[in-house]
Amino acid sequence: MDGNIENLVTGSVKKESGDSGKWRVEYRIKGGKENGSDFKSLKRGFLTKRDATAYLDGLKVTWQEKILRRSDPKHYMTFEELFEMYKTTMDVATKLSTQDSRNNMVYTHILPFFGKMKLADITQVKIEEWRGTFFKNGKCIYKDSYIHAIRSRLCAVLNFATERHLMDFNPAKHVKMGVKEAPERPVWTVEQYKRFHNEISPNTPEYIAFDVFFWCGLRLGELLALTVSDIDLEKRYIRINKNIYERHGKRIVTTPKTAKSIRNVSISETLCNELREYIAKLPDSKPDTTLFSTSKTSLHRKLKAGIEKSGVPRITIHCFWHSHITYLVNKGWSAPVVASRVGHESIYITTHYMHAYSEMEDAMCEMMDKDIA
């Protein structure tokens, strides 16, 4: 494409016939149509020749950029425009919760710096300059795993651009930020959990919910999504087949985190009896009744209060999941069996281990009854 502006847009300013005293612009745009052919038109009604001339000059600038964008978008497309294209393409096959997590990272940490920047101007030097914004007094203001995740988001968007020939290469590839491995999460022992649980009021949904967290290895969204029909008191298991995701103050029922997360979790006789009594006291115990009407906020508040009263180490609700895994592994259960129970997506889980899983689950629950007592 010839970049000479006079060759892209040509035109003339003429006075209208008659006594109106107004002016018109006749112009032709080379390659102005979507199919690449020339576009010819005119614009009437200008009060002065200066107004008409200014309009023609504006057309030249506007159409030059439009046409050059088609032939060489990397010199005109901004990162913000690229990200919108990326979202439209990639979000289709991504869970809503994952979309929000990844996209919010871009909105918060990447777009403020790169948003208005042309793709051609995004260089390794610029990315290193951006990396510097995460440091204060020589120290990174975020955890290594989080800063690594932010950098991974930038890499993913720029990889999308290179795959579509919008950039010649990904300048973020050689800029290191943080480490992938997340720091080890704190966990509770059985004794610590009991100390905490003794501080929670017995006749509350949170009392039972914390037991389900610790002794079953459920995630927060899985627990909040449970209905009465998901509890099989005869066969003694909890059916996990859905997840609650909170978005903009609304609860959205989605599928579990991964395919492995859809599972039946066997429960001990002690916990089964607790759930039986709890369900019997519910005001409405229809099959589709939500098992735990408590909110995420209430659970966090009760967790904090229980920790302060019992003096046990501070953990998050997700740490219950890790505590359950640690408890079972310390009791000698194999990693594949434990991974199956907690719905972990693991390359080490094979059909070789799965056939014996149900028998192992029964033994596992008998062990829990002894530890709960």
mmCIF file of C-alpha atoms in Angstrom:
data_model
loop_
_atom_site.group_PDB
_atom_site.id
_atom_site.type_symbol
_atom_site.label_atom_id
_atom_site.label_comp_id
_atom_site.label_asym_id
_atom_site.label_seq_id
_atom_site.Cartn_x
_atom_site.Cartn_y
_atom_site.Cartn_z
ATOM 1 C CA MET A 1 0.000 0.000 0.000
ATOM 2 C CA ASP A 2 1.355 3.363 -1.011
ATOM 3 C CA GLY A 3 1.518 5.434 2.175
ATOM 4 C CA ASN A 4 1.435 8.819 0.346
ATOM 5 C CA ILE A 5 -1.669 10.580 1.680
ATOM 6 C CA GLU A 6 -2.414 12.355 -1.601
ATOM 7 C CA ASN A 7 -2.528 9.007 -3.378
ATOM 8 C CA LEU A 8 -4.912 7.464 -0.853
ATOM 9 C CA VAL A 9 -7.510 10.236 -0.769
ATOM 10 C CA THR A 10 -7.996 12.705 -3.614
ATOM 11 C CA GLY A 11 -10.674 15.314 -3.934
ATOM 12 C CA SER A 12 -11.663 18.859 -4.717
ATOM 13 C CA VAL A 13 -13.567 21.708 -3.057
ATOM 14 C CA LYS A 14 -16.192 23.387 -5.252
ATOM 15 C CA LYS A 15 -18.799 26.073 -4.847
ATOM 16 C CA GLU A 16 -22.383 24.888 -5.191
ATOM 17 C CA SER A 17 -24.271 26.087 -8.262
ATOM 18 C CA GLY A 18 -26.943 28.690 -7.731
ATOM 19 C CA ASP A 19 -27.151 31.454 -5.166
ATOM 20 C CA SER A 20 -26.803 29.368 -1.975
ATOM 21 C CA GLY A 21 -23.186 30.412 -1.488
ATOM 22 C CA LYS A 22 -22.394 27.011 0.007
ATOM 23 C CA TRP A 23 -19.528 24.628 -0.803
ATOM 24 C CA ARG A 24 -19.204 20.904 -1.486
ATOM 25 C CA VAL A 25 -16.422 18.311 -1.396
ATOM 26 C CA GLU A 26 -16.036 15.645 -4.077
ATOM 27 C CA TYR A 27 -13.584 12.892 -3.160
ATOM 28 C CA ARG A 28 -12.276 9.457 -4.103
ATOM 29 C CA ILE A 29 -10.690 6.978 -1.661
ATOM 30 C CA LYS A 30 -8.325 4.442 -3.177
ATOM 31 C CA GLY A 31 -9.133 1.020 -1.704
ATOM 32 C CA GLY A 32 -11.890 2.563 0.402
ATOM 33 C CA LYS A 33 -14.362 -0.315 0.036
ATOM 34 C CA GLU A 34 -14.079 -3.560 2.021
ATOM 35 C CA ASN A 35 -13.318 -5.472 -1.186
ATOM 36 C CA GLY A 36 -10.391 -3.146 -1.925
ATOM 37 C CA SER A 37 -11.979 -1.170 -4.746
ATOM 38 C CA ASP A 38 -12.115 2.636 -4.822
ATOM 39 C CA PHE A 39 -14.847 4.575 -3.069
ATOM 40 C CA LYS A 40 -16.264 7.794 -4.565
ATOM 41 C CA SER A 41 -18.653 10.244 -2.879
ATOM 42 C CA LEU A 42 -19.379 13.891 -2.095
ATOM 43 C CA LYS A 43 -20.388 16.013 0.886
ATOM 44 C CA ARG A 44 -22.545 19.139 0.543
ATOM 45 C CA GLY A 45 -23.622 22.093 2.641
ATOM 46 C CA PHE A 46 -20.408 23.733 3.882
ATOM 47 C CA LEU A 47 -20.861 27.409 4.695
ATOM 48 C CA THR A 48 -17.292 28.390 3.793
ATOM 49 C CA LYS A 49 -14.493 27.100 1.617
ATOM 50 C CA ARG A 50 -12.344 26.777 4.758
ATOM 51 C CA ASP A 51 -14.867 24.382 6.316
ATOM 52 C CA ALA A 52 -14.970 22.272 3.160
ATOM 53 C CA THR A 53 -11.164 22.149 2.911
ATOM 54 C CA ALA A 54 -10.858 21.134 6.578
ATOM 55 C CA TYR A 55 -13.322 18.307 5.993
ATOM 56 C CA LEU A 56 -11.284 16.999 3.042
ATOM 57 C CA ASP A 57 -8.055 17.183 5.052
ATOM 58 C CA GLY A 58 -9.709 15.258 7.856
ATOM 59 C CA LEU A 59 -10.823 12.565 5.449
ATOM 60 C CA LYS A 60 -7.256 12.134 4.233
ATOM 61 C CA VAL A 61 -5.948 11.527 7.758
ATOM 62 C CA THR A 62 -8.819 9.243 8.809
ATOM 63 C CA TRP A 63 -8.808 7.049 5.752
ATOM 64 C CA GLN A 64 -5.065 6.768 5.596
ATOM 65 C CA GLU A 65 -5.099 5.161 9.037
ATOM 66 C CA LYS A 66 -8.077 2.917 8.200
ATOM 67 C CA ILE A 67 -6.491 1.595 5.028
ATOM 68 C CA LEU A 68 -3.050 1.161 6.539
ATOM 69 C CA ARG A 69 -4.599 -0.733 9.464
ATOM 70 C CA ARG A 70 -5.816 -3.349 7.003
ATOM 71 C CA SER A 71 -2.414 -3.798 5.403
ATOM 72 C CA ASP A 72 -0.220 -3.469 8.530
ATOM 73 C CA PRO A 73 -2.328 -3.539 11.732
ATOM 74 C CA LYS A 74 0.593 -3.881 14.154
ATOM 75 C CA HIS A 75 1.553 -0.254 13.534
ATOM 76 C CA TYR A 76 -1.946 0.993 14.344
ATOM 77 C CA MET A 77 -3.669 -1.562 16.593
ATOM 78 C CA THR A 78 -3.421 -0.785 20.315
ATOM 79 C CA PHE A 79 -2.984 -3.382 23.061
ATOM 80 C CA GLU A 80 -6.479 -2.507 24.268
ATOM 81 C CA GLU A 81 -7.925 -3.406 20.850
ATOM 82 C CA LEU A 82 -5.873 -6.603 20.786
ATOM 83 C CA PHE A 83 -7.187 -7.622 24.202
ATOM 84 C CA GLU A 84 -10.799 -7.152 23.089
ATOM 85 C CA MET A 85 -10.079 -9.430 20.124
ATOM 86 C CA TYR A 86 -8.376 -11.928 22.457
ATOM 87 C CA LYS A 87 -11.359 -12.025 24.829
ATOM 88 C CA THR A 88 -13.871 -12.522 22.035
ATOM 89 C CA THR A 89 -11.895 -15.499 20.739
ATOM 90 C CA MET A 90 -10.602 -17.137 23.922
ATOM 91 C CA ASP A 91 -13.435 -16.623 26.425
ATOM 92 C CA VAL A 92 -15.811 -18.817 24.433
ATOM 93 C CA ALA A 93 -14.216 -22.034 25.703
ATOM 94 C CA THR A 94 -13.335 -20.800 29.214
ATOM 95 C CA LYS A 95 -15.341 -21.112 32.436
ATOM 96 C CA LEU A 96 -16.882 -17.858 33.655
ATOM 97 C CA SER A 97 -14.899 -17.859 36.903
ATOM 98 C CA THR A 98 -11.651 -18.406 35.001
ATOM 99 C CA GLN A 99 -12.541 -15.630 32.546
ATOM 100 C CA ASP A 100 -13.109 -13.166 35.364
ATOM 101 C CA SER A 101 -9.943 -14.156 37.209
ATOM 102 C CA ARG A 102 -7.722 -13.835 34.138
ATOM 103 C CA ASN A 103 -9.373 -10.779 32.630
ATOM 104 C CA ASN A 104 -9.443 -8.856 35.913
ATOM 105 C CA MET A 105 -5.705 -9.376 36.159
ATOM 106 C CA VAL A 106 -5.318 -7.702 32.760
ATOM 107 C CA TYR A 107 -7.691 -4.851 33.627
ATOM 108 C CA THR A 108 -5.886 -4.169 36.910
ATOM 109 C CA HIS A 109 -2.205 -4.662 36.082
ATOM 110 C CA ILE A 110 -1.658 -4.637 32.318
ATOM 111 C CA LEU A 111 -4.125 -2.338 30.546
ATOM 112 C CA PRO A 112 -3.239 0.767 32.627
ATOM 113 C CA PHE A 113 0.320 0.579 31.246
ATOM 114 C CA PHE A 114 -0.076 -0.947 27.756
ATOM 115 C CA GLY A 115 -3.717 -0.132 26.881
ATOM 116 C CA LYS A 116 -3.184 2.812 24.516
ATOM 117 C CA MET A 117 0.210 1.592 23.287
ATOM 118 C CA LYS A 118 0.544 0.489 19.634
ATOM 119 C CA LEU A 119 1.629 -3.134 19.204
ATOM 120 C CA ALA A 120 4.700 -2.017 17.284
ATOM 121 C CA ASP A 121 5.782 0.026 20.326
ATOM 122 C CA ILE A 122 5.576 -2.881 22.787
ATOM 123 C CA THR A 123 9.207 -3.944 23.109
ATOM 124 C CA GLN A 124 11.231 -5.882 25.654
ATOM 125 C CA VAL A 125 12.493 -2.577 27.035
ATOM 126 C CA LYS A 126 8.906 -1.377 27.575
ATOM 127 C CA ILE A 127 7.983 -4.636 29.285
ATOM 128 C CA GLU A 128 10.991 -4.341 31.586
ATOM 129 C CA GLU A 129 9.880 -0.797 32.370
ATOM 130 C CA TRP A 130 6.410 -2.152 33.209
ATOM 131 C CA ARG A 131 7.970 -4.835 35.421
ATOM 132 C CA GLY A 132 9.640 -2.073 37.408
ATOM 133 C CA THR A 133 6.244 -0.687 38.431
ATOM 134 C CA PHE A 134 5.745 -3.743 40.647
ATOM 135 C CA PHE A 135 8.741 -2.906 42.812
ATOM 136 C CA LYS A 136 9.043 -0.459 45.684
ATOM 137 C CA ASN A 137 12.348 0.219 47.434
ATOM 138 C CA GLY A 138 13.854 -2.689 45.522
ATOM 139 C CA LYS A 139 11.220 -5.176 46.709
ATOM 140 C CA CYS A 140 8.314 -6.649 44.744
ATOM 141 C CA ILE A 141 4.955 -5.557 46.170
ATOM 142 C CA TYR A 142 3.281 -8.885 45.273
ATOM 143 C CA LYS A 143 4.004 -12.552 45.949
ATOM 144 C CA ASP A 144 6.257 -14.322 43.460
ATOM 145 C CA SER A 145 3.481 -16.653 42.291
ATOM 146 C CA TYR A 146 1.093 -13.748 41.666
ATOM 147 C CA ILE A 147 3.603 -11.633 39.765
ATOM 148 C CA HIS A 148 4.380 -14.693 37.650
ATOM 149 C CA ALA A 149 0.658 -15.102 36.899
ATOM 150 C CA ILE A 150 0.404 -11.455 35.790
ATOM 151 C CA ARG A 151 3.337 -11.895 33.429
ATOM 152 C CA SER A 152 1.748 -15.114 32.089
ATOM 153 C CA ARG A 153 -1.419 -13.155 31.213
ATOM 154 C CA LEU A 154 0.609 -10.628 29.218
ATOM 155 C CA CYS A 155 2.461 -13.468 27.467
ATOM 156 C CA ALA A 156 -0.810 -15.199 26.578
ATOM 157 C CA VAL A 157 -2.274 -12.074 24.938
ATOM 158 C CA LEU A 158 0.939 -11.324 23.020
ATOM 159 C CA ASN A 159 1.208 -14.974 21.908
ATOM 160 C CA PHE A 160 -2.308 -14.575 20.520
ATOM 161 C CA ALA A 161 -1.031 -11.569 18.545
ATOM 162 C CA THR A 162 1.985 -13.406 17.110
ATOM 163 C CA GLU A 163 -0.136 -16.413 16.098
ATOM 164 C CA ARG A 164 -2.301 -14.042 14.059
ATOM 165 C CA HIS A 165 0.695 -12.205 12.586
ATOM 166 C CA LEU A 166 -0.167 -8.981 14.382
ATOM 167 C CA MET A 167 3.297 -9.017 15.953
ATOM 168 C CA ASP A 168 6.535 -10.494 14.626
ATOM 169 C CA PHE A 169 7.480 -12.042 17.982
ATOM 170 C CA ASN A 170 6.500 -11.982 21.650
ATOM 171 C CA PRO A 171 8.745 -9.462 23.475
ATOM 172 C CA ALA A 172 7.590 -10.727 26.890
ATOM 173 C CA LYS A 173 9.133 -14.177 26.451
ATOM 174 C CA HIS A 174 12.526 -13.261 27.838
ATOM 175 C CA VAL A 175 11.333 -11.006 30.679
ATOM 176 C CA LYS A 176 11.260 -13.063 33.880
ATOM 177 C CA MET A 177 8.869 -12.177 36.680
ATOM 178 C CA GLY A 178 8.348 -14.216 39.858
ATOM 179 C CA VAL A 179 8.139 -17.995 40.041
ATOM 180 C CA LYS A 180 5.337 -20.344 39.077
ATOM 181 C CA GLU A 181 5.281 -22.407 42.267
ATOM 182 C CA ALA A 182 2.879 -21.032 44.841
ATOM 183 C CA PRO A 183 4.126 -20.919 48.426
ATOM 184 C CA GLU A 184 3.037 -23.821 50.619
ATOM 185 C CA ARG A 185 -0.331 -23.125 52.228
ATOM 186 C CA PRO A 186 -0.760 -23.466 56.007
ATOM 187 C CA VAL A 187 -2.787 -26.488 57.147
ATOM 188 C CA TRP A 188 -4.354 -27.668 60.393
ATOM 189 C CA THR A 189 -3.884 -30.941 62.219
ATOM 190 C CA VAL A 190 -6.916 -32.819 63.552
ATOM 191 C CA GLU A 191 -6.187 -31.487 67.040
ATOM 192 C CA GLN A 192 -6.035 -27.875 65.793
ATOM 193 C CA TYR A 193 -9.266 -28.297 63.865
ATOM 194 C CA LYS A 194 -11.060 -29.657 66.939
ATOM 195 C CA ARG A 195 -9.887 -26.688 69.016
ATOM 196 C CA PHE A 196 -11.261 -24.353 66.360
ATOM 197 C CA HIS A 197 -14.518 -26.279 65.928
ATOM 198 C CA ASN A 198 -15.244 -26.192 69.656
ATOM 199 C CA GLU A 199 -15.519 -22.405 69.363
ATOM 200 C CA ILE A 200 -18.266 -22.548 66.682
ATOM 201 C CA SER A 201 -21.891 -22.574 67.845
ATOM 202 C CA PRO A 202 -23.242 -26.152 67.375
ATOM 203 C CA ASN A 203 -26.709 -25.241 66.082
ATOM 204 C CA THR A 204 -25.564 -23.237 63.066
ATOM 205 C CA PRO A 205 -25.060 -24.045 59.371
ATOM 206 C CA GLU A 206 -21.408 -22.982 59.727
ATOM 207 C CA TYR A 207 -20.803 -25.670 62.388
ATOM 208 C CA ILE A 208 -21.741 -28.451 59.950
ATOM 209 C CA ALA A 209 -20.186 -26.664 56.967
ATOM 210 C CA PHE A 210 -16.732 -26.572 58.588
ATOM 211 C CA ASP A 211 -17.013 -30.295 59.343
ATOM 212 C CA VAL A 212 -17.805 -30.987 55.693
ATOM 213 C CA PHE A 213 -14.853 -28.823 54.643
ATOM 214 C CA PHE A 214 -12.351 -30.551 56.906
ATOM 215 C CA TRP A 215 -13.515 -34.167 56.737
ATOM 216 C CA CYS A 216 -14.584 -34.264 53.062
ATOM 217 C CA GLY A 217 -12.200 -31.968 51.178
ATOM 218 C CA LEU A 218 -14.819 -29.823 49.439
ATOM 219 C CA ARG A 219 -14.085 -26.459 47.850
ATOM 220 C CA LEU A 220 -16.101 -23.416 48.902
ATOM 221 C CA GLY A 221 -18.153 -23.240 45.694
ATOM 222 C CA GLU A 222 -18.889 -26.975 45.865
ATOM 223 C CA LEU A 223 -20.197 -26.710 49.426
ATOM 224 C CA LEU A 224 -22.420 -23.685 48.753
ATOM 225 C CA ALA A 225 -23.929 -25.464 45.721
ATOM 226 C CA LEU A 226 -25.034 -28.543 47.707
ATOM 227 C CA THR A 227 -28.739 -29.360 47.855
ATOM 228 C CA VAL A 228 -30.545 -31.899 50.053
ATOM 229 C CA SER A 229 -30.681 -34.371 47.149
ATOM 230 C CA ASP A 230 -26.874 -34.346 46.960
ATOM 231 C CA ILE A 231 -26.634 -36.082 50.346
ATOM 232 C CA ASP A 232 -27.198 -39.849 50.235
ATOM 233 C CA LEU A 233 -27.645 -40.800 53.889
ATOM 234 C CA GLU A 234 -28.180 -44.494 53.135
ATOM 235 C CA LYS A 235 -25.071 -45.036 51.022
ATOM 236 C CA ARG A 236 -23.211 -42.361 53.000
ATOM 237 C CA TYR A 237 -21.775 -40.080 50.354
ATOM 238 C CA ILE A 238 -22.013 -36.504 49.093
ATOM 239 C CA ARG A 239 -22.573 -36.005 45.357
ATOM 240 C CA ILE A 240 -20.501 -33.179 43.853
ATOM 241 C CA ASN A 241 -21.813 -32.126 40.437
ATOM 242 C CA LYS A 242 -22.087 -28.337 40.531
ATOM 243 C CA ASN A 243 -20.375 -25.220 41.791
ATOM 244 C CA ILE A 244 -21.502 -21.796 43.001
ATOM 245 C CA TYR A 245 -19.691 -18.791 41.593
ATOM 246 C CA GLU A 246 -20.427 -15.316 42.934
ATOM 247 C CA ARG A 247 -20.290 -12.580 40.280
ATOM 248 C CA HIS A 248 -21.267 -8.956 40.849
ATOM 249 C CA GLY A 249 -23.216 -9.931 43.960
ATOM 250 C CA LYS A 250 -25.184 -12.707 42.229
ATOM 251 C CA ARG A 251 -24.823 -16.458 42.696
ATOM 252 C CA ILE A 252 -24.286 -18.382 39.478
ATOM 253 C CA VAL A 253 -24.516 -22.173 39.371
ATOM 254 C CA THR A 254 -21.793 -23.604 37.142
ATOM 255 C CA THR A 255 -20.130 -26.950 36.552
ATOM 256 C CA PRO A 256 -17.346 -27.971 38.951
ATOM 257 C CA LYS A 257 -13.781 -26.781 38.429
ATOM 258 C CA THR A 258 -12.713 -29.736 36.239
ATOM 259 C CA ALA A 259 -14.115 -33.036 35.002
ATOM 260 C CA LYS A 260 -12.340 -34.778 37.901
ATOM 261 C CA SER A 261 -14.226 -32.532 40.327
ATOM 262 C CA ILE A 262 -17.492 -34.346 39.515
ATOM 263 C CA ARG A 263 -17.413 -37.114 42.112
ATOM 264 C CA ASN A 264 -19.063 -38.881 45.036
ATOM 265 C CA VAL A 265 -17.323 -38.255 48.352
ATOM 266 C CA SER A 266 -17.871 -40.959 50.976
ATOM 267 C CA ILE A 267 -18.558 -39.662 54.469
ATOM 268 C CA SER A 268 -17.956 -41.185 57.881
ATOM 269 C CA GLU A 269 -20.837 -42.531 59.951
ATOM 270 C CA THR A 270 -20.347 -39.743 62.498
ATOM 271 C CA LEU A 271 -20.609 -36.988 59.875
ATOM 272 C CA CYS A 272 -23.535 -38.798 58.234
ATOM 273 C CA ASN A 273 -25.441 -38.692 61.523
ATOM 274 C CA GLU A 274 -24.646 -34.983 61.915
ATOM 275 C CA LEU A 275 -25.994 -34.270 58.436
ATOM 276 C CA ARG A 276 -29.108 -36.378 59.081
ATOM 277 C CA GLU A 277 -29.968 -34.337 62.171
ATOM 278 C CA TYR A 278 -29.131 -31.076 60.387
ATOM 279 C CA ILE A 279 -31.335 -31.852 57.359
ATOM 280 C CA ALA A 280 -34.218 -32.919 59.612
ATOM 281 C CA LYS A 281 -34.187 -29.466 61.250
ATOM 282 C CA LEU A 282 -34.214 -27.501 57.990
ATOM 283 C CA PRO A 283 -37.416 -25.415 57.552
ATOM 284 C CA ASP A 284 -37.793 -26.823 54.055
ATOM 285 C CA SER A 285 -35.998 -30.058 53.230
ATOM 286 C CA LYS A 286 -37.155 -30.663 49.662
ATOM 287 C CA PRO A 287 -34.633 -32.305 47.292
ATOM 288 C CA ASP A 288 -33.709 -28.991 45.644
ATOM 289 C CA THR A 289 -33.390 -27.098 48.947
ATOM 290 C CA THR A 290 -29.965 -25.490 49.361
ATOM 291 C CA LEU A 291 -28.180 -27.370 52.130
ATOM 292 C CA PHE A 292 -26.231 -24.412 53.501
ATOM 293 C CA SER A 293 -28.030 -21.087 53.367
ATOM 294 C CA THR A 294 -24.999 -19.399 54.910
ATOM 295 C CA SER A 295 -23.037 -16.946 52.796
ATOM 296 C CA LYS A 296 -19.390 -16.847 51.826
ATOM 297 C CA THR A 297 -19.018 -13.715 53.964
ATOM 298 C CA SER A 298 -20.567 -15.399 57.003
ATOM 299 C CA LEU A 299 -18.236 -18.384 56.699
ATOM 300 C CA HIS A 300 -15.195 -16.104 56.514
ATOM 301 C CA ARG A 301 -16.430 -14.142 59.525
ATOM 302 C CA LYS A 302 -17.039 -17.282 61.622
ATOM 303 C CA LEU A 303 -13.661 -18.673 60.564
ATOM 304 C CA LYS A 304 -11.885 -15.529 61.723
ATOM 305 C CA ALA A 305 -13.750 -15.446 65.042
ATOM 306 C CA GLY A 306 -13.086 -19.144 65.725
ATOM 307 C CA ILE A 307 -9.384 -18.737 65.012
ATOM 308 C CA GLU A 308 -9.092 -15.785 67.383
ATOM 309 C CA LYS A 309 -10.891 -17.631 70.193
ATOM 310 C CA SER A 310 -9.028 -20.946 69.789
ATOM 311 C CA GLY A 311 -5.585 -19.507 69.108
ATOM 312 C CA VAL A 312 -4.883 -21.888 66.211
ATOM 313 C CA PRO A 313 -2.809 -20.735 63.202
ATOM 314 C CA ARG A 314 -4.603 -18.458 60.763
ATOM 315 C CA ILE A 315 -5.783 -20.149 57.544
ATOM 316 C CA THR A 316 -8.227 -19.474 54.713
ATOM 317 C CA ILE A 317 -11.277 -21.541 53.797
ATOM 318 C CA HIS A 318 -9.397 -23.040 50.845
ATOM 319 C CA CYS A 319 -6.787 -24.259 53.342
ATOM 320 C CA PHE A 320 -9.389 -26.725 54.667
ATOM 321 C CA TRP A 321 -9.055 -28.490 51.311
ATOM 322 C CA HIS A 322 -5.285 -28.629 51.727
ATOM 323 C CA SER A 323 -5.661 -29.703 55.369
ATOM 324 C CA HIS A 324 -7.866 -32.632 54.319
ATOM 325 C CA ILE A 325 -5.324 -33.738 51.713
ATOM 326 C CA THR A 326 -2.441 -33.455 54.193
ATOM 327 C CA TYR A 327 -4.409 -35.398 56.808
ATOM 328 C CA LEU A 328 -5.046 -38.314 54.432
ATOM 329 C CA VAL A 329 -1.516 -38.388 53.026
ATOM 330 C CA ASN A 330 -0.073 -38.387 56.562
ATOM 331 C CA LYS A 331 -2.319 -41.344 57.342
ATOM 332 C CA GLY A 332 -0.666 -43.255 54.531
ATOM 333 C CA TRP A 333 -3.210 -42.925 51.713
ATOM 334 C CA SER A 334 -1.713 -42.832 48.244
ATOM 335 C CA ALA A 335 -1.669 -39.601 46.256
ATOM 336 C CA PRO A 336 -3.892 -40.922 43.420
ATOM 337 C CA VAL A 337 -6.591 -42.054 45.869
ATOM 338 C CA VAL A 338 -6.507 -38.756 47.729
ATOM 339 C CA ALA A 339 -6.559 -36.795 44.462
ATOM 340 C CA SER A 340 -9.676 -38.705 43.352
ATOM 341 C CA ARG A 341 -11.445 -37.934 46.615
ATOM 342 C CA VAL A 342 -10.823 -34.175 46.501
ATOM 343 C CA GLY A 343 -11.425 -33.772 42.764
ATOM 344 C CA HIS A 344 -7.871 -32.905 41.841
ATOM 345 C CA GLU A 345 -6.896 -32.936 38.154
ATOM 346 C CA SER A 346 -3.752 -35.062 38.236
ATOM 347 C CA ILE A 347 -1.808 -36.743 35.423
ATOM 348 C CA TYR A 348 -0.849 -39.462 37.895
ATOM 349 C CA ILE A 349 -4.412 -40.711 38.355
ATOM 350 C CA THR A 350 -4.948 -43.711 36.090
ATOM 351 C CA THR A 351 -7.555 -46.434 35.733
ATOM 352 C CA HIS A 352 -5.073 -48.736 37.477
ATOM 353 C CA TYR A 353 -5.836 -46.936 40.761
ATOM 354 C CA MET A 354 -9.514 -46.146 40.207
ATOM 355 C CA HIS A 355 -10.906 -49.722 40.386
ATOM 356 C CA ALA A 356 -9.970 -50.070 44.082
ATOM 357 C CA TYR A 357 -11.083 -46.607 45.072
ATOM 358 C CA SER A 358 -14.515 -47.466 46.577
ATOM 359 C CA GLU A 359 -13.074 -50.101 48.934
ATOM 360 C CA MET A 360 -10.372 -47.683 50.037
ATOM 361 C CA GLU A 361 -13.016 -45.003 50.704
ATOM 362 C CA ASP A 362 -14.822 -47.275 53.205
ATOM 363 C CA ALA A 363 -11.618 -47.878 55.119
ATOM 364 C CA MET A 364 -10.843 -44.171 54.969
ATOM 365 C CA CYS A 365 -14.165 -43.246 56.581
ATOM 366 C CA GLU A 366 -13.722 -45.831 59.368
ATOM 367 C CA MET A 367 -10.398 -44.182 60.139
ATOM 368 C CA MET A 368 -12.094 -40.762 60.273
ATOM 369 C CA ASP A 369 -14.699 -41.978 62.769
ATOM 370 C CA LYS A 370 -11.888 -42.862 65.141
ATOM 371 C CA ASP A 371 -10.222 -39.466 64.681
ATOM 372 C CA ILE A 372 -13.462 -37.497 65.013
ATOM 373 C CA ALA A 373 -14.292 -39.160 68.357
#
